[in-house]
PDB file of C-alpha atoms in Angstrom:
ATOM      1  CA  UNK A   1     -15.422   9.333   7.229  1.00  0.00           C
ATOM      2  CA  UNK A   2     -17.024   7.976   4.343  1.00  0.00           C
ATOM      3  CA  UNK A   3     -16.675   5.589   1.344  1.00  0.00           C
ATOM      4  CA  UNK A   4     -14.524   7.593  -1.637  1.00  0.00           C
ATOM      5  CA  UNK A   5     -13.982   4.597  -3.807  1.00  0.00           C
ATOM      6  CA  UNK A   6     -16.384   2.079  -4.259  1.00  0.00           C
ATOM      7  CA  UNK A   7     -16.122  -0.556  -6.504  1.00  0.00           C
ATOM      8  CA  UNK A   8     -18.997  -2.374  -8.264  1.00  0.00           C
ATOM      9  CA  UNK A   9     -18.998  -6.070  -9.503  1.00  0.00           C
ATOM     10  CA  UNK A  10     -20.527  -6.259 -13.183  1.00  0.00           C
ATOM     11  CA  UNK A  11     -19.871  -9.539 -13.684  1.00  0.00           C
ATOM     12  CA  UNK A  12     -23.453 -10.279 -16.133  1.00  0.00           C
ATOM     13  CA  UNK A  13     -25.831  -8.188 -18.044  1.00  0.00           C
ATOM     14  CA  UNK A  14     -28.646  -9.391 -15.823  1.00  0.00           C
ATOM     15  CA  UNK A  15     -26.665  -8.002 -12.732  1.00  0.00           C
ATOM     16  CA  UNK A  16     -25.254  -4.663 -14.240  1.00  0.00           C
ATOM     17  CA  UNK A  17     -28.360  -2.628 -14.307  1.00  0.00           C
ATOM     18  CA  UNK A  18     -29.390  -3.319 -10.332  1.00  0.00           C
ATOM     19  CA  UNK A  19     -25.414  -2.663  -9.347  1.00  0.00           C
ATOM     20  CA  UNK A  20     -25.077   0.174 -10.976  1.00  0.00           C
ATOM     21  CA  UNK A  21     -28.216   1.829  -9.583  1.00  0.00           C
ATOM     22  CA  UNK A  22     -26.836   0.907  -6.098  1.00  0.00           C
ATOM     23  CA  UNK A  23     -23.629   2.115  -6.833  1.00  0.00           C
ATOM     24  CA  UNK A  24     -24.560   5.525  -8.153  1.00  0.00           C
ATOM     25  CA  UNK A  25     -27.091   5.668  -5.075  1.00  0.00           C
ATOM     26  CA  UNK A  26     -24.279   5.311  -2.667  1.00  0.00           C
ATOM     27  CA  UNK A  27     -21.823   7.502  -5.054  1.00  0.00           C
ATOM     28  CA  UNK A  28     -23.871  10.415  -4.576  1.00  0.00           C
ATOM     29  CA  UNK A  29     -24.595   9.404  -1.201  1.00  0.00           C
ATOM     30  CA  UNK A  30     -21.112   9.143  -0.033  1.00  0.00           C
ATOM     31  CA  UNK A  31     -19.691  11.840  -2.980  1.00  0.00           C
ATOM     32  CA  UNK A  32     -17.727   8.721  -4.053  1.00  0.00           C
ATOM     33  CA  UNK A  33     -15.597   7.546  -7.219  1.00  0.00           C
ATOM     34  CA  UNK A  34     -17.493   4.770  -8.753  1.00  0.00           C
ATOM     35  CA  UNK A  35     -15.505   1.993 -10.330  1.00  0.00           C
ATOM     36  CA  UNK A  36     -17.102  -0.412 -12.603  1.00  0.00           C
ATOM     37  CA  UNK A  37     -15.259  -3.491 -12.878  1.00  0.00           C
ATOM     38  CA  UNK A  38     -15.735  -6.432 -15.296  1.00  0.00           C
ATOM     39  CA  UNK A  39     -13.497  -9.230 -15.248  1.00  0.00           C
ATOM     40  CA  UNK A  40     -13.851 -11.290 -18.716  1.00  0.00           C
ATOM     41  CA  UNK A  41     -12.645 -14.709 -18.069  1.00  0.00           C
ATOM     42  CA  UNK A  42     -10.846 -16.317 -21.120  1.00  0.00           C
ATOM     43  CA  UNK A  43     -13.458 -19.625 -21.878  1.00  0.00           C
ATOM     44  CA  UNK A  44     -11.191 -23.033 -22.168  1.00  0.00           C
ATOM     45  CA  UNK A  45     -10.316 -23.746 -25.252  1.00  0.00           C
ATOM     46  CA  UNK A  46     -12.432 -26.215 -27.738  1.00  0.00           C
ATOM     47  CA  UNK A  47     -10.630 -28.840 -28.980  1.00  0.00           C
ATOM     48  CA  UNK A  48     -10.885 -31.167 -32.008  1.00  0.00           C
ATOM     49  CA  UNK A  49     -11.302 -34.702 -31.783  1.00  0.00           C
ATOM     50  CA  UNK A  50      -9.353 -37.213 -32.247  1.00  0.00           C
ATOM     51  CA  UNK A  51      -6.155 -35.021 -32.315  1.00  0.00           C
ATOM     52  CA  UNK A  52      -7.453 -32.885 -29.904  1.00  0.00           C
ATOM     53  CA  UNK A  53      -6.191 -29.283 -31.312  1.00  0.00           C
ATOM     54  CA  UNK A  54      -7.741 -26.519 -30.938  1.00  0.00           C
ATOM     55  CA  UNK A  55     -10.678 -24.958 -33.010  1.00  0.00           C
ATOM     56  CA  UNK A  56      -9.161 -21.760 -34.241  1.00  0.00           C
ATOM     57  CA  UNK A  57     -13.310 -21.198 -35.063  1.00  0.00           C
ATOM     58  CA  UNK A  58     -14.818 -22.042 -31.833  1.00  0.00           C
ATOM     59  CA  UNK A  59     -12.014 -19.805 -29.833  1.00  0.00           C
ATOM     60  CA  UNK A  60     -12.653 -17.049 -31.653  1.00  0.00           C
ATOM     61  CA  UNK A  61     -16.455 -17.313 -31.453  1.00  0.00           C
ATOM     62  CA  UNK A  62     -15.983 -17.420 -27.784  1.00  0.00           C
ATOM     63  CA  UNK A  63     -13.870 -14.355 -27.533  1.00  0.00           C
ATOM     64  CA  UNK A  64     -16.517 -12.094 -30.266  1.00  0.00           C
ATOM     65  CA  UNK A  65     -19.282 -13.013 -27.919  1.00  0.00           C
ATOM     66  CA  UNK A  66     -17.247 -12.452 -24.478  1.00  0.00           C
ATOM     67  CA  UNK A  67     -16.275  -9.104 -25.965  1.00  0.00           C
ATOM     68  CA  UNK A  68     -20.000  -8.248 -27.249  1.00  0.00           C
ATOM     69  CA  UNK A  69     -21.272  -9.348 -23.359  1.00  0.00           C
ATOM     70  CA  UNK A  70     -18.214  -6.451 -21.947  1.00  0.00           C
ATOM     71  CA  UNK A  71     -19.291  -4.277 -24.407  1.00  0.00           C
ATOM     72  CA  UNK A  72     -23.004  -4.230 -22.937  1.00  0.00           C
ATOM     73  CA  UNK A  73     -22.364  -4.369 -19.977  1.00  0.00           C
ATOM     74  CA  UNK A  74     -20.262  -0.936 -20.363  1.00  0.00           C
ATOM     75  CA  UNK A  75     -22.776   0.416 -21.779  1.00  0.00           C
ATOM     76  CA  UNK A  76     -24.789  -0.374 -19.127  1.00  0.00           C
ATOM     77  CA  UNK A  77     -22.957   1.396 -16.471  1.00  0.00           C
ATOM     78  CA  UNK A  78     -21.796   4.169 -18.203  1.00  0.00           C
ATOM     79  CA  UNK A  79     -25.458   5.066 -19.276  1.00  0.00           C
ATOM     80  CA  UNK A  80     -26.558   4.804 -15.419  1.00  0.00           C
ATOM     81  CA  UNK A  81     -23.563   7.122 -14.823  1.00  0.00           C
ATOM     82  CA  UNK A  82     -23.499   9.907 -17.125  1.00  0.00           C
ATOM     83  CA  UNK A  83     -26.891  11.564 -15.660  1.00  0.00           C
ATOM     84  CA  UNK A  84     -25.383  11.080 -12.407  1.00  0.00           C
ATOM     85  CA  UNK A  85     -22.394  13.483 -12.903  1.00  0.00           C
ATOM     86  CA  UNK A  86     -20.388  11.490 -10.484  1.00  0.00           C
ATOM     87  CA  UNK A  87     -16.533  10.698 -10.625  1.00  0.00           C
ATOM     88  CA  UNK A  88     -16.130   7.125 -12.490  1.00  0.00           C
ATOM     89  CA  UNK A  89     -14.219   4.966 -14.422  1.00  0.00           C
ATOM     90  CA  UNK A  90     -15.282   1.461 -16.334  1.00  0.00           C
ATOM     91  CA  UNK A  91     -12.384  -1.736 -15.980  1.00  0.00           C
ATOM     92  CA  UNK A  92     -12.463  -4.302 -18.206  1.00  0.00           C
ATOM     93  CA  UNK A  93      -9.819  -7.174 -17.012  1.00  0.00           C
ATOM     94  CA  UNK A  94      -9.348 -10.205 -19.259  1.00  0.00           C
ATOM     95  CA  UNK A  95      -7.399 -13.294 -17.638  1.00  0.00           C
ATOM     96  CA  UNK A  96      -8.373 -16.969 -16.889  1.00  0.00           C
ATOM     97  CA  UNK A  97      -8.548 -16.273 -13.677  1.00  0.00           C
ATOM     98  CA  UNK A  98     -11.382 -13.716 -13.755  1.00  0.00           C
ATOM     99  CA  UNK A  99     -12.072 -11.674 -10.304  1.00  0.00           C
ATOM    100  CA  UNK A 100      -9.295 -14.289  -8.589  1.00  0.00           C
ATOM    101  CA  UNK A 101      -6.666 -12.054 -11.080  1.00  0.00           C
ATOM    102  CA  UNK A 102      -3.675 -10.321  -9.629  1.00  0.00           C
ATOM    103  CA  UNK A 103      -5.390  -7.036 -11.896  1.00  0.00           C
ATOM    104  CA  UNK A 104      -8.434  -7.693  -9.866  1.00  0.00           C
ATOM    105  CA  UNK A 105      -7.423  -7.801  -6.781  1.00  0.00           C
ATOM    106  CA  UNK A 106      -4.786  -4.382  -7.056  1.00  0.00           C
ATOM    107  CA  UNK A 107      -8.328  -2.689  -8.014  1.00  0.00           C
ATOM    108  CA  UNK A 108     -10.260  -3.693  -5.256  1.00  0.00           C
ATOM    109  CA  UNK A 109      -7.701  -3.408  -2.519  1.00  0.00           C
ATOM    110  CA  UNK A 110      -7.502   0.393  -3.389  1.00  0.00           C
ATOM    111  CA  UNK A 111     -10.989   1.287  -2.671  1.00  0.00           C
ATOM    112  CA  UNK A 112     -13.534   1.444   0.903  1.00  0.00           C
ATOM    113  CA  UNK A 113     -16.495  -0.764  -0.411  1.00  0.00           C
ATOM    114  CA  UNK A 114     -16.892  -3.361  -3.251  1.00  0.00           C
ATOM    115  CA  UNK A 115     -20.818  -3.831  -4.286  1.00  0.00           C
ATOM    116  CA  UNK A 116     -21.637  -7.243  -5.712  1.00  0.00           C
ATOM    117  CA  UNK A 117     -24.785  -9.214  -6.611  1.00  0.00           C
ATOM    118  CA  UNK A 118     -26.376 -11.979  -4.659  1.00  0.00           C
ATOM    119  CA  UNK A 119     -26.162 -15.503  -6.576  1.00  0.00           C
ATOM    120  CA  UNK A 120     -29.132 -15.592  -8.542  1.00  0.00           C
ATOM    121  CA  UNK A 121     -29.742 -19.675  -9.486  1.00  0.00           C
ATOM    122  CA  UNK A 122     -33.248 -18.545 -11.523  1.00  0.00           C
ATOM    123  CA  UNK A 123     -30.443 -16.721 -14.006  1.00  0.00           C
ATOM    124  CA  UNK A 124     -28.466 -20.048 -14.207  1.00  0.00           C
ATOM    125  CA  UNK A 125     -25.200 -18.363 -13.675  1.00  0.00           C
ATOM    126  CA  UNK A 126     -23.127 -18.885 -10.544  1.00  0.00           C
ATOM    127  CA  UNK A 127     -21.012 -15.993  -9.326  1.00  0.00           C
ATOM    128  CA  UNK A 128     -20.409 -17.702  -5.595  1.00  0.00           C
ATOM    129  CA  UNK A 129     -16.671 -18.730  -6.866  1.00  0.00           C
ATOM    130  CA  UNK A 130     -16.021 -14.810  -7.711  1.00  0.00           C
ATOM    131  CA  UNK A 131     -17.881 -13.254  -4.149  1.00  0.00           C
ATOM    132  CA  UNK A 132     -15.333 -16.237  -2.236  1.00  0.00           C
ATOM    133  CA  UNK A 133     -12.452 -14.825  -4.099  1.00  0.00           C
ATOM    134  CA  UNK A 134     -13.182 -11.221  -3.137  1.00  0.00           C
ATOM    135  CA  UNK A 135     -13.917 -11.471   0.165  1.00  0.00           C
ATOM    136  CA  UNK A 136     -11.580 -13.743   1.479  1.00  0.00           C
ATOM    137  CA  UNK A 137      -8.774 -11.668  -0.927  1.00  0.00           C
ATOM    138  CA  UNK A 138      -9.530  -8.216  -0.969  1.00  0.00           C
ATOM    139  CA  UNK A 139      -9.496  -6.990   2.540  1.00  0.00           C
ATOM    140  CA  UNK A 140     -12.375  -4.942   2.101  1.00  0.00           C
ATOM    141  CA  UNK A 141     -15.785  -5.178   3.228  1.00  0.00           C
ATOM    142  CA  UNK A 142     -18.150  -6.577   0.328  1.00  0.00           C
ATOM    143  CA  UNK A 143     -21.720  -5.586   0.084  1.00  0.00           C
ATOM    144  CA  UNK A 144     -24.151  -7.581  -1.485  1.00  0.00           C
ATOM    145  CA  UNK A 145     -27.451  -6.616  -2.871  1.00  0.00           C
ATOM    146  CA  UNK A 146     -30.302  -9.439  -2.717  1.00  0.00           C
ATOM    147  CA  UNK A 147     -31.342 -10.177  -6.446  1.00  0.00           C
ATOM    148  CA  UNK A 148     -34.616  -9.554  -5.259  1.00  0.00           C
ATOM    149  CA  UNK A 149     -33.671  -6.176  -5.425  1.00  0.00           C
ATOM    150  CA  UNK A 150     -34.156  -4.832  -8.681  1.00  0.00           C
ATOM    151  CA  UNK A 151     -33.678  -1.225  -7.564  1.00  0.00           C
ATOM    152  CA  UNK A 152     -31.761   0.606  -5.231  1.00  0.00           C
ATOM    153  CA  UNK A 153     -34.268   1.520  -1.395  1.00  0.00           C
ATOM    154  CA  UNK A 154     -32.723   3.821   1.151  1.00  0.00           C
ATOM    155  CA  UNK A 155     -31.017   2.058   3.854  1.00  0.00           C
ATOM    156  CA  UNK A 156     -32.655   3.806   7.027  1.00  0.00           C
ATOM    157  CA  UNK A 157     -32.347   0.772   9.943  1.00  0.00           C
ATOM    158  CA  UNK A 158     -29.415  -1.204  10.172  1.00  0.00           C
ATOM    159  CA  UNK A 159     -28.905  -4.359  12.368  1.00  0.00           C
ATOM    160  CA  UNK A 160     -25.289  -5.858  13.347  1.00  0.00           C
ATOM    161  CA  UNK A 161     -25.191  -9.659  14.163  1.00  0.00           C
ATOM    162  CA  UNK A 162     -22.885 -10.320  17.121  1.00  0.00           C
ATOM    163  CA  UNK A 163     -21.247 -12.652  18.951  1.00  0.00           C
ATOM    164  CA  UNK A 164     -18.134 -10.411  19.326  1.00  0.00           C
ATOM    165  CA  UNK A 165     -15.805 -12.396  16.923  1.00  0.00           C
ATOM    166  CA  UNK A 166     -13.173 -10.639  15.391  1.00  0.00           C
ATOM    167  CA  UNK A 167     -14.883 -10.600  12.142  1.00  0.00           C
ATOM    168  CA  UNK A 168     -18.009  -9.419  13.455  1.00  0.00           C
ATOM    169  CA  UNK A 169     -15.775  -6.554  14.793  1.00  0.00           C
ATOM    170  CA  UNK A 170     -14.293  -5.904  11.356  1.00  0.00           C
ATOM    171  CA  UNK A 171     -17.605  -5.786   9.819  1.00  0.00           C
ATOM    172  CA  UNK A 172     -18.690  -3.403  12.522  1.00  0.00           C
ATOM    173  CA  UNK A 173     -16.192  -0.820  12.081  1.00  0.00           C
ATOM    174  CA  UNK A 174     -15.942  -0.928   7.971  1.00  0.00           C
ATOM    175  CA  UNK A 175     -19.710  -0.288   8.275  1.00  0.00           C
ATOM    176  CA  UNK A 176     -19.525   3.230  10.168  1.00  0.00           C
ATOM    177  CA  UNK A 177     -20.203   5.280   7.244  1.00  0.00           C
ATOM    178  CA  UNK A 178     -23.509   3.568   6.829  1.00  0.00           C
ATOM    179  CA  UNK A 179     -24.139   3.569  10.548  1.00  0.00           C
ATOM    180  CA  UNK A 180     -24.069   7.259  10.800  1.00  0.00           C
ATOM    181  CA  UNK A 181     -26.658   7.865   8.159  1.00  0.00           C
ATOM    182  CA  UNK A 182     -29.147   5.409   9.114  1.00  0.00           C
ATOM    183  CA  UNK A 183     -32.014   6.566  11.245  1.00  0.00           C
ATOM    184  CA  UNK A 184     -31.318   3.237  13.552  1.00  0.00           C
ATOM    185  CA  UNK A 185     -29.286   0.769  14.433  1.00  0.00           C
ATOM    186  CA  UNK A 186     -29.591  -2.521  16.453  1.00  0.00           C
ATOM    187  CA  UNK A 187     -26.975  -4.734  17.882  1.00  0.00           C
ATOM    188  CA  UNK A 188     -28.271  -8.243  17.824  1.00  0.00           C
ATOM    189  CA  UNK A 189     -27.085 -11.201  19.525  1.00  0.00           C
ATOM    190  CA  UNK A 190     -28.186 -14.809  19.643  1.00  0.00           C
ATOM    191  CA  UNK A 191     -27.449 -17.304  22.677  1.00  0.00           C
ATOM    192  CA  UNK A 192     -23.942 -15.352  23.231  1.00  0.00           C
ATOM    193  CA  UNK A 193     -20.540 -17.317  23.153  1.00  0.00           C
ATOM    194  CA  UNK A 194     -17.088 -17.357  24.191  1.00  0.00           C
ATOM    195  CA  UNK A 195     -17.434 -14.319  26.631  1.00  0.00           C
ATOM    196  CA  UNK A 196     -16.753 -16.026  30.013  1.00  0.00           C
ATOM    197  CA  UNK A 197     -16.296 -12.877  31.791  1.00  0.00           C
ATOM    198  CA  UNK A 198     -19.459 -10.993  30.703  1.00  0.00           C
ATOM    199  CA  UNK A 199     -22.968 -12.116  31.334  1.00  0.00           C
ATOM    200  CA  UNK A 200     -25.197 -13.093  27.827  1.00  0.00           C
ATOM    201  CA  UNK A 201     -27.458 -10.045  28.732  1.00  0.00           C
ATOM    202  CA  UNK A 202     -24.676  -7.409  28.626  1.00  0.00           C
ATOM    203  CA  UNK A 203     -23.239  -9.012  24.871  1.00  0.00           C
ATOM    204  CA  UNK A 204     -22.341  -5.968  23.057  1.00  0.00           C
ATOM    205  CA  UNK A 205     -22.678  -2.764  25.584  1.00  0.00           C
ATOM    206  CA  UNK A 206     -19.012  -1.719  24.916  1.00  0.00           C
ATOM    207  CA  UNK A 207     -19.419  -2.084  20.930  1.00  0.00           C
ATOM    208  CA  UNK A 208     -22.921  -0.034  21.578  1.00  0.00           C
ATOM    209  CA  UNK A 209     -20.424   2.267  23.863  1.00  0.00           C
ATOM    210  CA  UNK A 210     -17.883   2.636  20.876  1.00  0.00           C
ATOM    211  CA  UNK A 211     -20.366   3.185  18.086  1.00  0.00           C
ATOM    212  CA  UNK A 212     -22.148   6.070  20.273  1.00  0.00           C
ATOM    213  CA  UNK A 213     -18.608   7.664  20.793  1.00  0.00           C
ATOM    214  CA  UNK A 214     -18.996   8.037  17.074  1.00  0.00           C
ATOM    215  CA  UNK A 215     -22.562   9.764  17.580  1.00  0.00           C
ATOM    216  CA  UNK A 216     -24.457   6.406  16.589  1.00  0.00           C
ATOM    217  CA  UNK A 217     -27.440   5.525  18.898  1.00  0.00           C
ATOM    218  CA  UNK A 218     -27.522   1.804  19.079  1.00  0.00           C
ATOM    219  CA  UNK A 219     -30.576  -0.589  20.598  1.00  0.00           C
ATOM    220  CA  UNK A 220     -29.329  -4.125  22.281  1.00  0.00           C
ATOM    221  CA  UNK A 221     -31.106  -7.101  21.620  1.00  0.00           C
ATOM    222  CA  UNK A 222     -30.024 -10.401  22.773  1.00  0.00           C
ATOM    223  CA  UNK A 223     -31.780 -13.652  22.701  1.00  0.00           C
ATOM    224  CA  UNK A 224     -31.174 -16.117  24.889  1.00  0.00           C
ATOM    225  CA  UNK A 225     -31.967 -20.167  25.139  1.00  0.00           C
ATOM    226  CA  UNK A 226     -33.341 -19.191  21.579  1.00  0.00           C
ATOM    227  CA  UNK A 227     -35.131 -22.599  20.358  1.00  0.00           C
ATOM    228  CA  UNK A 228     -34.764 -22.106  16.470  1.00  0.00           C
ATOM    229  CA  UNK A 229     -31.604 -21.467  14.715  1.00  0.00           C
ATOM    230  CA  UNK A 230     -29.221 -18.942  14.764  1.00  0.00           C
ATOM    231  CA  UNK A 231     -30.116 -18.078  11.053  1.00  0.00           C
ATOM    232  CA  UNK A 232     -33.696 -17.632  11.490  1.00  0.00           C
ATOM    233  CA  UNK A 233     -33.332 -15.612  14.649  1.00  0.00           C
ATOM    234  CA  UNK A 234     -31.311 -13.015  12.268  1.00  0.00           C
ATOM    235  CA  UNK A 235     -33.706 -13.648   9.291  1.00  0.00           C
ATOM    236  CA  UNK A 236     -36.829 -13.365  11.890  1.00  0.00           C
ATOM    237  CA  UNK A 237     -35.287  -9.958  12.922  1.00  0.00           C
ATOM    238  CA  UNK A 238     -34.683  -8.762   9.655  1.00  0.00           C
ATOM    239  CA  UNK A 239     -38.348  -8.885   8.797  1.00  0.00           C
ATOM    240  CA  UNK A 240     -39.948  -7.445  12.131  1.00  0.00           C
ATOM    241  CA  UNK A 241     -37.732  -4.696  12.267  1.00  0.00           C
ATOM    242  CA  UNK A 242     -37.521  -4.038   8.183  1.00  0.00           C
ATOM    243  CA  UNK A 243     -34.074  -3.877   8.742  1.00  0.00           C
ATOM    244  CA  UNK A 244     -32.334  -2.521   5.044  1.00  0.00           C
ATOM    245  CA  UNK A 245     -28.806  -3.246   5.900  1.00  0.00           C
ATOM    246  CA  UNK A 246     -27.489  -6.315   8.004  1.00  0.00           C
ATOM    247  CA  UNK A 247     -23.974  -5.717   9.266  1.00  0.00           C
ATOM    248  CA  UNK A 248     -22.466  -9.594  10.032  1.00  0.00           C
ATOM    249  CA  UNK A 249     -19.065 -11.625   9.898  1.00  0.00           C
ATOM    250  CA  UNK A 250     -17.892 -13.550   7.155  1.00  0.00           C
ATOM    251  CA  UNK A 251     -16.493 -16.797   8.780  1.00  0.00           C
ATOM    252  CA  UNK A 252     -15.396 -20.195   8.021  1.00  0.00           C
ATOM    253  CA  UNK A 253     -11.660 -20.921   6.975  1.00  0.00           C
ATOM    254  CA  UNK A 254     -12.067 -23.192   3.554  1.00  0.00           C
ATOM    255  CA  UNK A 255     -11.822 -21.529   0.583  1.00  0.00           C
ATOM    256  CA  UNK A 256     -14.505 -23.971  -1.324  1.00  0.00           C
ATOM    257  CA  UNK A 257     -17.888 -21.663  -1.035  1.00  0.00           C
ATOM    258  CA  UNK A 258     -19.892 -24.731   0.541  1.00  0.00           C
ATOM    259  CA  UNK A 259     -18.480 -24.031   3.334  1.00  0.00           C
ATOM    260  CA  UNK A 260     -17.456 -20.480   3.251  1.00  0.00           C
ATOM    261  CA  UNK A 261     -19.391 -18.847   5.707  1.00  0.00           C
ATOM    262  CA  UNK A 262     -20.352 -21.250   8.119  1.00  0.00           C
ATOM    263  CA  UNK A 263     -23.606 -22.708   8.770  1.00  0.00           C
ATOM    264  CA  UNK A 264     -25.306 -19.404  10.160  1.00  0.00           C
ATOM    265  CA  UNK A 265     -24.060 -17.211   7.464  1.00  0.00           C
ATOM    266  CA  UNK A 266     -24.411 -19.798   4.472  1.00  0.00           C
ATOM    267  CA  UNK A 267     -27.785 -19.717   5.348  1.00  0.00           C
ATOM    268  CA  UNK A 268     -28.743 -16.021   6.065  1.00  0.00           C
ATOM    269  CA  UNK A 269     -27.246 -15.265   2.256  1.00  0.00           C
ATOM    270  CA  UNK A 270     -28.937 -17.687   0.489  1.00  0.00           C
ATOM    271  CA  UNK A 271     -32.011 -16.325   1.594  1.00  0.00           C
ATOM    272  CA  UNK A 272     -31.141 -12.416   2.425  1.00  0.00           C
ATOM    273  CA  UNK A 273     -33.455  -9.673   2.131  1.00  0.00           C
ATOM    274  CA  UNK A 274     -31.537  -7.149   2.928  1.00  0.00           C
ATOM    275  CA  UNK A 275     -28.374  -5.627   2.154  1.00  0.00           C
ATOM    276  CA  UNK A 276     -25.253  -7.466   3.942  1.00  0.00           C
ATOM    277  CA  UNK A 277     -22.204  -5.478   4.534  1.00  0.00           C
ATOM    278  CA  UNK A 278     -19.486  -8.604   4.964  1.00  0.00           C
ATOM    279  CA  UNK A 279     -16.173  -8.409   6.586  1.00  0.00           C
ATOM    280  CA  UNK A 280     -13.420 -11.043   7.112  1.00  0.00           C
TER     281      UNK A 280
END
């Protein structure tokens, strides 16, 4: 089991080059088919006072310098490939709906991974409406590289945040290819809920149980009456352990991103560290 297809989200210049050194790190990693996709969103259209027309000069301005940015960023990924040898393909996809297109979508429902770029506010550009769109629309797990990482690290320990939702679950299970590389993995759980019939300190022993049916050796870790938040607790982890891949749930049920996640997600992302395998 393994991820053949993976898909990676080029949606800027400034995030090409760091998503296309993941993505040919896990394509030889996995022996996958790398897919670069870039969605070019068709800019709304200037118009001229006071009939309010359209300016045949700004609209095609827009589209020479939307075209340029595709260009590049082609260029980017296909130099990052070529060396590589590895199976790929580039997608360009113009529409005004961008990575929310019905194109979009058909391409990322075919693969086993989609790689995407934290949002980056230093870079001024806001790709949070685009990451909403693919996770709660794709069906696939979405991983997301901090953009504090500049180049692609091995991923050697791996924690899963649990509190045995059914998204945590999904997120579990979509991350098996990564769990059987890794050199450990640790099932985390904070102040357990919802699991009336099983006491806080046994939260997780039959996902540990599952995983090691698939040869994974998993450590438990479960804190309870913790007195900080649930986001720290995971971020807190993260660091002690020098966890490279968090495995978590992508909840909430609005589709605006200020409230995708839910508090305790919202807040691990905006301030992640590590590479987060999402699932919904």
């Amino acid at each position: 089991m393994g991820y053949r297809t993976i898909v990676a989200i080029l949606d800027s210049e400034h995030n090409a080059r760091p998503i296309s050194d993941f993505a040919a790190a896990l394509g030889r990693q996995f022996s996958a088919h790398v897919v670069g996709l870039h969605a070019e969103t068709l800019a709304t259209i200037p118009l001229i006072a006071p009939m309010e027309i359209p300016d045949p000069t700004a609209v095609e301005a827009l589209q020479k310098a939307a075209q340029a940015e595709s260009t590049r960023i082609e260029d980017i990924f296909r130099t990052r490939m070529e060396p590589e040898g590895l199976s790929y393909e580039f997608r360009r996809y113009v529409s005004s709906a961008g990575y929310g297109s019905d194109s979009v979508l058909e391409c990322v429902r075919a693969s086993d991974l989609i790689i995407a770029y934290q949002t980056d506010e230093r870079t001024g550009a806001d790709n949070s409406a685009s990451l909403e769109t693919l996770l709660f629309e794709s069906g696939r797990p979405l991983l997301l590289v901090p953009h504090v990482m500049m180049e692609a690290q091995p991923i050697r320990r791996a924690l899963i945040a649990w509190n045995g939702s059914k998204e945590a679950t999904r997120a579990a299970f979509d991350a098996l290819p990564f769990l059987k590389s890794v050199e450990s993995v640790e099932i985390f759980s904070v102040d357990p809920p919802g699991m009336p019939r099983q006491a806080p300190e046994l939260a997780g022993t039959d996902l540990a149980a599952a995983l090691s049916r698939h040869g994974i050796h998993v450590n438990l870790r479960t804190e309870e009456n913790c007195q900080i938040p649930t986001a720290a607790a995971i971020e807190n982890r993260l660091t002690e352990e020098g966890v490279d891949l968090l495995v978590m749930g992508g909840y909430g049920n609005s589709r605006w991103w200020e409230m995708l996640f839910g508090g305790v997600t919202r807040s691990v992302l905006e301030s992640m560290t590590a590479v987060t395998l999402l699932s919904r």
